Coordinates of C-alpha atoms in Angstrom, one line a residue:
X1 CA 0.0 0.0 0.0
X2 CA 1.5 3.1 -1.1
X3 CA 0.4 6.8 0.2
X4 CA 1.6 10.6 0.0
X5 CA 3.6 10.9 3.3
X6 CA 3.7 13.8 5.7
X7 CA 0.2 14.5 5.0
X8 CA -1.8 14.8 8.4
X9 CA -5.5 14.6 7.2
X10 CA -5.2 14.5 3.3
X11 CA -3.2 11.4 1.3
X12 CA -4.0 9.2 -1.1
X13 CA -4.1 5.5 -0.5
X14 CA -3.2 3.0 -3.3
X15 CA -4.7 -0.7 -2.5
X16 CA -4.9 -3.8 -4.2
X17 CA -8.2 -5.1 -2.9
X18 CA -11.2 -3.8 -0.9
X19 CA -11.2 -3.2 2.6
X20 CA -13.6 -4.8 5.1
X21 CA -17.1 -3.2 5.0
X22 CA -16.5 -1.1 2.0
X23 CA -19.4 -3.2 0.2
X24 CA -22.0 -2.6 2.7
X25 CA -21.2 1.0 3.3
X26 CA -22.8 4.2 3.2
X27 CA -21.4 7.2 2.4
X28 CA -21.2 9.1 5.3
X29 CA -19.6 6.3 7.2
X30 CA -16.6 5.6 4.9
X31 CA -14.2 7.5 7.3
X32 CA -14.3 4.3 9.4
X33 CA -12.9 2.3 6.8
X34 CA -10.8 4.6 4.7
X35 CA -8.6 7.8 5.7
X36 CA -8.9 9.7 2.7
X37 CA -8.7 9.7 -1.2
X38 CA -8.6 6.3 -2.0
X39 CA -7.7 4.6 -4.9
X40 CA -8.6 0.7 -5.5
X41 CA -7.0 -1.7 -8.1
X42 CA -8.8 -4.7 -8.8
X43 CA -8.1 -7.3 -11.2
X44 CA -10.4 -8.6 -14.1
X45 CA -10.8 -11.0 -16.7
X46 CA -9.5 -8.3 -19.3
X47 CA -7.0 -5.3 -19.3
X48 CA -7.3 -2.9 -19.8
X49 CA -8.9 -1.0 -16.5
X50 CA -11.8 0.7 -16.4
X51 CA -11.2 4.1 -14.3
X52 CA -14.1 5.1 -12.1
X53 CA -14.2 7.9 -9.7
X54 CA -16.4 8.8 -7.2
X55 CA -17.8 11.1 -4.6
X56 CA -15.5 14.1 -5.7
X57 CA -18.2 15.6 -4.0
X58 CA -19.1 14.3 -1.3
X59 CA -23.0 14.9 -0.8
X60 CA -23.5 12.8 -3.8
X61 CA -23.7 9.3 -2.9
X62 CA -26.1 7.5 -5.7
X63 CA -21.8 6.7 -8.0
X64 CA -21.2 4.9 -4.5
X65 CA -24.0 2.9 -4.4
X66 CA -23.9 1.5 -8.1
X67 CA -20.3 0.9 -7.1
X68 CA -21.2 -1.2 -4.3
X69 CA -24.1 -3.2 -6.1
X70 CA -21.4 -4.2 -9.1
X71 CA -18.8 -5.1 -7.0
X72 CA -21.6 -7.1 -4.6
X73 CA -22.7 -9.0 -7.9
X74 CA -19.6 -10.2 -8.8
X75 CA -18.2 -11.1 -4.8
X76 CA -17.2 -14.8 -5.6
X77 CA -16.2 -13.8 -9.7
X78 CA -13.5 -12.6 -10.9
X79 CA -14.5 -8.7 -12.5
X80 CA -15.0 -9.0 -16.2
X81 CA -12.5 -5.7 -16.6
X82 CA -9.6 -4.9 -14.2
X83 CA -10.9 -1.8 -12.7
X84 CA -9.0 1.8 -10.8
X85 CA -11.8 3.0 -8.3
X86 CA -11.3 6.2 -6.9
X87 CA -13.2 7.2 -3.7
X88 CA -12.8 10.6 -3.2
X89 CA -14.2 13.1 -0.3
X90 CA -14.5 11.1 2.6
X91 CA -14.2 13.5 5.1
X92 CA -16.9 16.1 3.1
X93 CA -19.2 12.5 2.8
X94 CA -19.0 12.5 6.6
X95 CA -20.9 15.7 6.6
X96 CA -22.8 15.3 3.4
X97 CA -21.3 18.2 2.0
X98 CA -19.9 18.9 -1.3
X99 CA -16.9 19.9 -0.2
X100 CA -15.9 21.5 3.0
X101 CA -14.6 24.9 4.0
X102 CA -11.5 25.3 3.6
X103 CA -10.8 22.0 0.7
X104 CA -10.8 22.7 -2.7
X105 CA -13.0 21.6 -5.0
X106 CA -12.2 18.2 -5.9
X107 CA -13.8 17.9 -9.3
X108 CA -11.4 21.1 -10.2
X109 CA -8.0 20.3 -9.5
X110 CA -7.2 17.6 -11.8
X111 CA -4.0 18.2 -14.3
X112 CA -5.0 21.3 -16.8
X113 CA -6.7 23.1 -13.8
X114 CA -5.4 26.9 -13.2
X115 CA -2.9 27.1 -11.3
X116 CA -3.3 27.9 -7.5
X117 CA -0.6 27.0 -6.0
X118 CA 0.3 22.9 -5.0
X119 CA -1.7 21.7 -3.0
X120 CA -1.8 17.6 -1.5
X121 CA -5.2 17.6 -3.0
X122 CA -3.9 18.1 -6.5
X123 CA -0.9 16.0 -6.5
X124 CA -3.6 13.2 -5.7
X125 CA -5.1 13.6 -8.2
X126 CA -2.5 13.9 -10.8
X127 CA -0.9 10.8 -9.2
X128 CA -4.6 9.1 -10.0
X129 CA -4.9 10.3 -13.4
X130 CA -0.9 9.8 -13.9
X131 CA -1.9 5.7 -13.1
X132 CA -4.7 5.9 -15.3
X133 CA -3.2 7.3 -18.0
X134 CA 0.3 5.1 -18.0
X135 CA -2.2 2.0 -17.8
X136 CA -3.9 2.7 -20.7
X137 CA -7.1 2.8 -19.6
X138 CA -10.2 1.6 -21.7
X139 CA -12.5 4.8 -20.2
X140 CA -13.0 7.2 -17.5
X141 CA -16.0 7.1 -15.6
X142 CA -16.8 10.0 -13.1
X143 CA -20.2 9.4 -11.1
X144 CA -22.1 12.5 -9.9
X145 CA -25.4 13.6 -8.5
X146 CA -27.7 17.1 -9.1
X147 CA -28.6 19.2 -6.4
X148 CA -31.6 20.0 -8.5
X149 CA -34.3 18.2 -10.4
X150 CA -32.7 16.8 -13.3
X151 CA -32.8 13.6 -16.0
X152 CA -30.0 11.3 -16.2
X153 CA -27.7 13.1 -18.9
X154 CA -23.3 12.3 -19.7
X155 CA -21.3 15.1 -19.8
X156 CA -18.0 15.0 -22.1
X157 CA -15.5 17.3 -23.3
X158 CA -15.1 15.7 -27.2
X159 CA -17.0 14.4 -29.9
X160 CA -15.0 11.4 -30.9
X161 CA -17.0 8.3 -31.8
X162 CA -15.9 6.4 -28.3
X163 CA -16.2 9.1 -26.1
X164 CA -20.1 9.5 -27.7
X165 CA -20.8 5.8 -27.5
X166 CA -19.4 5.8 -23.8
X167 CA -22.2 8.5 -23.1
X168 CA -24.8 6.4 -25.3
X169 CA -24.3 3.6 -22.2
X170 CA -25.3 5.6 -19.9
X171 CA -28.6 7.9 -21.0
X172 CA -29.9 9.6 -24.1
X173 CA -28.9 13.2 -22.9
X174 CA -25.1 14.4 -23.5
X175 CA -23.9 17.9 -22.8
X176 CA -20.5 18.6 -24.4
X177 CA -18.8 20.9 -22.1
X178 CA -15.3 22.4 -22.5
X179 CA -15.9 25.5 -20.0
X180 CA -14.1 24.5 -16.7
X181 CA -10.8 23.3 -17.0
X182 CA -9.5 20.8 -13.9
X183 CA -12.4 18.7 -14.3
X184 CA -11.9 14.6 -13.9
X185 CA -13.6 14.0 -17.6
X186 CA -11.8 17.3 -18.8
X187 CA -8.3 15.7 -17.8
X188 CA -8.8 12.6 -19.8
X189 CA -10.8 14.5 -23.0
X190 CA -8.5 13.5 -25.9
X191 CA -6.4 10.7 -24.3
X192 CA -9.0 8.3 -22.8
X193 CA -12.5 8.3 -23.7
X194 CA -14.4 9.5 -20.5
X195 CA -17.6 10.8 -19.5
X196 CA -19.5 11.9 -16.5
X197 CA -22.6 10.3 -15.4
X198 CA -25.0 12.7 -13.7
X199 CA -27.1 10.7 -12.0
X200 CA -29.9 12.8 -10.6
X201 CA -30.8 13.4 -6.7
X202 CA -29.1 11.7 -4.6
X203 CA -30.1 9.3 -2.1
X204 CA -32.2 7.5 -4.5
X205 CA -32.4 3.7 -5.2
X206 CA -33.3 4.2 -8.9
X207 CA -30.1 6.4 -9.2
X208 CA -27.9 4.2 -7.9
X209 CA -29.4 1.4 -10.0
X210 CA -28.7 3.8 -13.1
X211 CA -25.1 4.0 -12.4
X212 CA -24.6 0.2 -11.1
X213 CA -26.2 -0.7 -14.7
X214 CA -23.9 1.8 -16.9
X215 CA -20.7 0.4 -14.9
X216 CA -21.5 -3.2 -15.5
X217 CA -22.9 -2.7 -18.9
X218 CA -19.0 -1.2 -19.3
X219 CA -16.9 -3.6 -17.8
X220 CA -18.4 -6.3 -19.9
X221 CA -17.6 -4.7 -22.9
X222 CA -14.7 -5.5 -25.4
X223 CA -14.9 -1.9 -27.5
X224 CA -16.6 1.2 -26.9
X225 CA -19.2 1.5 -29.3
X226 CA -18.8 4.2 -32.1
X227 CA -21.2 6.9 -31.3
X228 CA -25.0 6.2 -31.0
X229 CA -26.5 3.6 -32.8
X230 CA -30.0 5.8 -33.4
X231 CA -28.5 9.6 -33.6
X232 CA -32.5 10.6 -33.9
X233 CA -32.7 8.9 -30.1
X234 CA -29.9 11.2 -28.9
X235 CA -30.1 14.5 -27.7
X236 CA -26.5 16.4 -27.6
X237 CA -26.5 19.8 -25.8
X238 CA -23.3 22.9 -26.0
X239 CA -22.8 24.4 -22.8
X240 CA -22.6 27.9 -23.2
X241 CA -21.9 29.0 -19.4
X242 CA -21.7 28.3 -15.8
X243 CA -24.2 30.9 -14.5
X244 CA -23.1 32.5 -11.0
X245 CA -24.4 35.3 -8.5
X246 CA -22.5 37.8 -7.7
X247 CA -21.0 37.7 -4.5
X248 CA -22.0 41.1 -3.3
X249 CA -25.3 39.5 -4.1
X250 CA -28.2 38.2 -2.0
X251 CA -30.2 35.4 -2.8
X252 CA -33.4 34.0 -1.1
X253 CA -35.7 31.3 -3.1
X254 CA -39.9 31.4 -2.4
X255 CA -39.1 34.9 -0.3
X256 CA -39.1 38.4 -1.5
X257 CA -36.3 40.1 0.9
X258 CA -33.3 39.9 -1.1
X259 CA -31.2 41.1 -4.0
X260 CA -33.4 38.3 -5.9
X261 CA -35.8 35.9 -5.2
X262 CA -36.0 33.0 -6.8
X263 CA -39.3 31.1 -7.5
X264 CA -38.7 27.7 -4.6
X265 CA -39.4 25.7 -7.9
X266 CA -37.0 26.9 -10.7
X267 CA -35.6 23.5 -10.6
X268 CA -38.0 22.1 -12.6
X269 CA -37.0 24.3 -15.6
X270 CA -34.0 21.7 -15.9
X271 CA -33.9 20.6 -19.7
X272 CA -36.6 22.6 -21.0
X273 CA -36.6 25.1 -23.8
X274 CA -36.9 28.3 -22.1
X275 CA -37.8 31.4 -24.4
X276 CA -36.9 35.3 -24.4
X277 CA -38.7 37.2 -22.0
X278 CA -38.9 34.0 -19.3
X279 CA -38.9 35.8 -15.6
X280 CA -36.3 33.9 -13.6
X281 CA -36.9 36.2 -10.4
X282 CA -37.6 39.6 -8.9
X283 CA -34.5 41.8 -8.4
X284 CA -33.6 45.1 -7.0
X285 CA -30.1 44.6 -8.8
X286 CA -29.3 46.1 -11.8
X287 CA -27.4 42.6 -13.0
X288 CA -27.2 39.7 -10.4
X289 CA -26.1 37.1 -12.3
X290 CA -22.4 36.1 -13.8
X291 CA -22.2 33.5 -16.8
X292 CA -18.5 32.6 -18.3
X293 CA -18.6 31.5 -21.5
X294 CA -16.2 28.5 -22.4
X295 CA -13.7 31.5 -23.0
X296 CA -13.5 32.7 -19.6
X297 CA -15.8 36.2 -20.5
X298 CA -18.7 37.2 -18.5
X299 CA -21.4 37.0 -20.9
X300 CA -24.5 38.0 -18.9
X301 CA -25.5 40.9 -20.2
X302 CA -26.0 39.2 -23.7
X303 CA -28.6 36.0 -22.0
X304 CA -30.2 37.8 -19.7
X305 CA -31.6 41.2 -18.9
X306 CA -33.3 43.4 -15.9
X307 CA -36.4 45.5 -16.6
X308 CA -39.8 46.2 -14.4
X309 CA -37.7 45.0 -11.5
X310 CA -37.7 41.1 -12.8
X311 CA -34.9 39.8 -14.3
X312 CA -35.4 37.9 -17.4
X313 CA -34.2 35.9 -20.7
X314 CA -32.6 37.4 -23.6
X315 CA -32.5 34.2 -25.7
X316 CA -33.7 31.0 -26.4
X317 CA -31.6 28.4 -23.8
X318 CA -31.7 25.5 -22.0
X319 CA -31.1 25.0 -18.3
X320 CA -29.2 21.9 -16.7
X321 CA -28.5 21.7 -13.0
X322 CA -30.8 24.3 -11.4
X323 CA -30.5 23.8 -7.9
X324 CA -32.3 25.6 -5.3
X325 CA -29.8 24.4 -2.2
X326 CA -28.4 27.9 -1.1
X327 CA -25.0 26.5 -0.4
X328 CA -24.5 24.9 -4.0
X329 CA -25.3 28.1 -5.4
X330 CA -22.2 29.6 -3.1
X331 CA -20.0 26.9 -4.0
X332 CA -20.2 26.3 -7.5
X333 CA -23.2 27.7 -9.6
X334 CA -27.1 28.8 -9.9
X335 CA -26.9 26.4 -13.1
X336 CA -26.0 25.9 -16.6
X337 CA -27.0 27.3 -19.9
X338 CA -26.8 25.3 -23.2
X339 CA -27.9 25.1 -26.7
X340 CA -29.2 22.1 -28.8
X341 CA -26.7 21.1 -31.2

């Protein structure tokens, strides 16, 4: 077992087979068994490995689950695939937070994210996808949950045949999304084929079923297929920002004593064709909203607009990952804005 020394609460661990209890598990509880990031490498039938991570963020649980239920179904087998599971947040899944204050974001430190500075955090996880790379492996898999209402959809960073088949596995919603380098799928875009599964709310039986299904449909493949089989069955989205408040900005959803106010139900909007003129809130605030386009410019002024005190829609878009949880919307985003392509 090999780990990054001199670290007092983060390091990675490097293990050959599962430890005690890790099957039966839940996600807040992991800190019994493991100490932190921790990488798994389990042999299988055929090489070579699929790469899965999970719980980069560690209030989304469902990537765990479908782990467990794989791994349970083949207990007294030999995996079809060798397979590199990385478990990731432990100590934010002990709190059921995304992240904690204080960590970085681990689903934006991965090799090709700006530079900050070194942290452990990010030599873990260019160690990972050092291993994964040098093994040559068949796909990258990075299991996630919403905070909002959303369908199962992939997210990937190219449009090559493999990485589109890999998405195909999974649901009939891709969103191709290049905007924020340091991503786990962004790090392997162009080397591995890799996409990310969202898997909706977390929590949730059926989600966890959803991912189990795409992993083992996966490991018991010999090739990735080529794209989709029926393109007329698959819907492919652009991203065309992260949309952010600004943080002089306050925020209240289903109340009317802030900068904005949010409808308590905007999350519904997720993967709907909105149209100019939709009212996304009431505002006091000339402009509350940031969006960074996949350039890294603030392109809020051109989507949306403030007038009669309601800030609205300046063009035809698509939402993906509305979330109403006030923290999320601090952390990392209000939500996403795409395009059909």
């Amino acid at each position: 077992m090999a780990t990054l020394t001199n670290v007092p609460t983060t390091r990675l661990t490097i293990r050959d087979s599962l430890p005690d209890g890790l099957l039966s598990c839940r996600a807040r509880d992991l800190h019994l068994i493991l100490d932190g990031p921790t990488l798994i490498e389990l042999p299988g039938k055929t090489e070579p490995p699929l790469f899965v991570s999970t719980l980069l963020h560690g209030n989304e649980d469902s990537g765990l689950g479908g782990v467990q239920r794989v791994l349970r179904s083949y207990s007294d087998a030999l995996l079809p695939r060798s397979l590199m599971l990385l478990i990731g947040n432990v100590q934010a899944a002990r709190q059921g937070m995304r992240r904690l204050d204080g960590q970085p974001d681990y689903n934006r430190i991965w090799p090709g994210a700006p530079s900050d500075g070194q942290t452990f955090e990010r030599q873990i996880m260019a160690e990972v996808h050092a291993r994964a790379v040098n093994r040559r492996a068949f796909a990258a898999i990075d299991l996630h949950n919403n905070t909002g209402r959303n369908p199962h959809y992939a997210v990937v960073c190219d449009l090559d045949p493999h990485t589109l088949g890999l998405a195909v596995l999974f649901a009939r919603r891709a969103v191709r999304f290049r905007g924020i380098p340091g991503t786990s799928t962004a790090s392997f875009a162009g080397v591995i084929p890799a996409a990310t599964a969202e898997c909706g709310l977390p929590h949730q039986e059926a989600n966890e079923k959803a991912a189990a299904k795409f992993l083992d449909a996966v490991l018991n493949l010999d090739e990735l297929p080529e794209g989709p089989g029926d393109r007329s069955a698959f819907d492919l989205y652009h991203s065309l920002g992260v949309v952010r408040l600004r943080k002089e900005v306050s925020f209240l959803f289903g109340a009317d004593k802030a900068d904005i106010c949010f409808d308590p139900g905007i999350d519904a909007h997720n993967f709907e064709d909105l149209l100019p003129g939709t009212i996304l809130g009431a505002t006091v605030h000339p402009m509350p909203l940031r969006m960074i386009d996949e350039a890294g410019r603030d392109v809020a002024e051109e989507y949306f607009e403030v007038s009669g005190g309601r800030l609205r829609l300046r063009k035809k878009v698509v939402p993906a990952m509305l979330t109403t949880d006030p923290r999320i919307v601090r952390q990392d985003c209000l939500c996403y804005l795409m395009e059909r392509l």
